[in-house]
Short mmCIF file of C-alpha atoms in Angstrom, two decimals:
data_model
loop_
_atom_site.label_atom_id
_atom_site.label_comp_id
_atom_site.label_asym_id
_atom_site.label_seq_id
_atom_site.Cartn_x
_atom_site.Cartn_y
_atom_site.Cartn_z
CA MET A 772 6.48 83.27 -78.81
CA ILE A 773 9.25 81.13 -80.22
CA PHE A 774 12.53 80.65 -78.38
CA THR A 775 15.80 79.38 -79.78
CA SER A 776 17.02 76.09 -78.39
CA ARG A 777 19.73 77.96 -76.44
CA GLU A 778 17.18 80.29 -74.87
CA LYS A 779 15.20 77.21 -73.82
CA GLU A 780 18.38 75.81 -72.25
CA VAL A 781 18.86 79.08 -70.34
CA LEU A 782 15.27 78.86 -69.08
CA LYS A 783 15.75 75.23 -68.11
CA SER A 784 18.94 76.08 -66.23
CA LEU A 785 17.16 78.87 -64.32
CA TYR A 786 14.20 76.61 -63.56
CA GLN A 787 16.39 73.79 -62.28
CA ALA A 788 18.48 76.13 -60.11
CA GLY A 789 15.42 77.33 -58.22
CA GLU A 790 17.34 80.24 -56.71
CA PRO A 791 19.32 83.25 -57.93
CA VAL A 792 22.37 82.18 -59.96
CA THR A 793 25.13 84.10 -61.72
CA MET A 794 25.44 84.59 -65.46
CA SER A 795 28.68 82.61 -65.28
CA TYR A 796 26.85 79.64 -63.76
CA ILE A 797 24.28 79.65 -66.57
CA ALA A 798 27.03 80.13 -69.15
CA LYS A 799 28.84 77.01 -67.89
CA THR A 800 25.61 75.02 -67.82
CA VAL A 801 24.62 76.00 -71.35
CA GLY A 802 28.15 76.05 -72.78
CA VAL A 803 28.33 79.67 -73.95
CA SER A 804 29.81 82.93 -72.69
CA ALA A 805 28.22 85.07 -69.96
CA ARG A 806 27.76 87.83 -72.54
CA THR A 807 25.73 85.45 -74.73
CA VAL A 808 23.60 84.52 -71.72
CA LYS A 809 22.89 88.21 -71.08
CA LYS A 810 21.70 88.59 -74.68
CA ASP A 811 19.54 85.47 -74.42
CA ILE A 812 17.98 86.66 -71.15
CA LYS A 813 17.17 90.00 -72.77
CA ASN A 814 15.42 88.17 -75.64
CA ILE A 815 13.57 85.89 -73.21
CA LYS A 816 12.32 88.88 -71.21
CA GLU A 817 10.95 90.46 -74.40
CA GLN A 818 9.05 87.33 -75.42
CA ILE A 819 7.87 85.65 -72.23
CA ASP A 820 4.42 86.22 -70.74
CA GLU A 821 5.35 88.16 -67.58
CA SER A 822 1.98 87.46 -65.95
CA LYS A 823 2.96 83.77 -65.84
CA VAL A 824 6.77 83.78 -65.53
CA GLU A 825 9.09 86.67 -64.85
CA VAL A 826 12.87 86.66 -65.31
CA LYS A 827 14.37 88.80 -62.54
CA THR A 828 17.91 90.15 -62.48
CA LYS A 829 19.61 92.03 -59.70
CA ARG A 830 23.22 93.13 -59.56
CA GLY A 831 25.13 91.25 -56.88
CA MET A 832 22.36 88.66 -56.54
CA GLY A 833 22.06 87.09 -59.96
CA VAL A 834 19.21 85.89 -62.16
CA TRP A 835 16.13 83.89 -61.15
CA LEU A 836 12.60 83.05 -62.20
CA GLU A 837 9.43 84.15 -60.47
CA ILE A 838 6.88 81.56 -61.54
CA ASN A 839 3.13 82.17 -61.38
CA ASP A 840 2.17 79.41 -63.85
CA ASN A 841 4.41 76.35 -63.64
CA GLN A 842 2.61 74.57 -66.49
CA TYR A 843 3.21 77.51 -68.85
CA LEU A 844 6.93 77.41 -68.09
CA LYS A 845 7.18 73.64 -68.54
CA SER A 846 5.37 73.80 -71.87
CA THR A 847 7.66 76.65 -72.96
CA ILE A 848 10.83 74.74 -72.06
CA LEU A 849 9.73 71.35 -73.33
CA ASP A 850 8.10 72.47 -76.58
CA THR A 851 10.62 71.67 -79.33
CA ARG A 852 8.24 71.74 -82.29
CA ASP A 853 8.88 75.37 -83.21
CA VAL A 854 12.62 75.69 -82.65
CA ILE A 855 14.09 78.53 -84.65
CA ASN A 856 17.78 78.80 -85.29
CA PRO A 857 18.57 75.29 -84.01
CA VAL A 858 21.90 75.33 -82.19
CA SER A 859 22.43 71.86 -80.78
CA PRO A 860 23.10 68.90 -83.10
CA SER A 861 19.90 67.13 -82.04
CA ASP A 862 17.83 70.27 -82.77
CA ARG A 863 19.50 70.66 -86.16
CA GLN A 864 18.90 67.02 -87.00
CA TYR A 865 15.23 67.33 -86.03
CA TRP A 866 14.96 70.49 -88.14
CA ILE A 867 16.63 68.77 -91.14
CA ILE A 868 14.24 65.81 -90.93
CA LYS A 869 11.26 68.16 -90.71
CA GLN A 870 12.48 70.21 -93.68
CA LEU A 871 13.18 67.18 -95.87
CA LEU A 872 9.78 65.65 -95.14
CA ASN A 873 8.00 68.90 -96.00
CA LEU A 874 9.89 69.65 -99.22
CA GLU A 875 8.25 68.88 -102.54
CA GLU A 876 11.43 69.34 -104.55
CA MET A 877 15.14 68.73 -104.17
CA THR A 878 17.36 70.87 -102.00
CA SER A 879 21.11 71.12 -101.64
CA ILE A 880 23.42 70.84 -98.68
CA GLU A 881 24.43 74.44 -99.35
CA GLU A 882 20.82 75.60 -99.00
CA LEU A 883 20.38 73.69 -95.73
CA ALA A 884 23.67 75.08 -94.40
CA SER A 885 22.62 78.60 -95.34
CA GLU A 886 19.25 78.27 -93.57
CA LEU A 887 20.89 76.80 -90.45
CA PHE A 888 23.81 79.27 -90.42
CA VAL A 889 26.33 76.42 -90.23
CA SER A 890 28.99 75.00 -92.53
CA LYS A 891 28.31 72.39 -95.20
CA SER A 892 30.43 69.87 -93.29
CA THR A 893 28.21 70.34 -90.22
CA VAL A 894 25.13 69.61 -92.34
CA VAL A 895 26.83 66.52 -93.79
CA LYS A 896 27.62 65.25 -90.28
CA ASP A 897 24.02 65.88 -89.22
CA LEU A 898 22.72 64.07 -92.32
CA ILE A 899 24.93 61.07 -91.59
CA GLU A 900 23.50 60.98 -88.07
CA VAL A 901 19.95 61.31 -89.41
#
């Protein structure tokens, strides 16, 4: 089970709320649209171990977590080692560092941008920060 950094942010927002919240609330917290949050929640539901944590949705009430194993949820949210499709600048920078350290040959900014699904200028900015 590997979540994107945005899906982890959605989970963190739900965990911190501690009660049913609207998609709009999560969208504002994460910085995306409510439609994107709905997609992320669908992906989370497909991947998460429902015996330990369940994502509940109910029309008119909102979205909330039913937690049976708090440690499982915390390790899921806090684990940043296997981030796929890094979205935030810090996640991208971590990913770039990891990639560069593991490469045995040269790579180009274009290749990094293609793997990250971002522009070359975004990769350059991240490299400057790194």
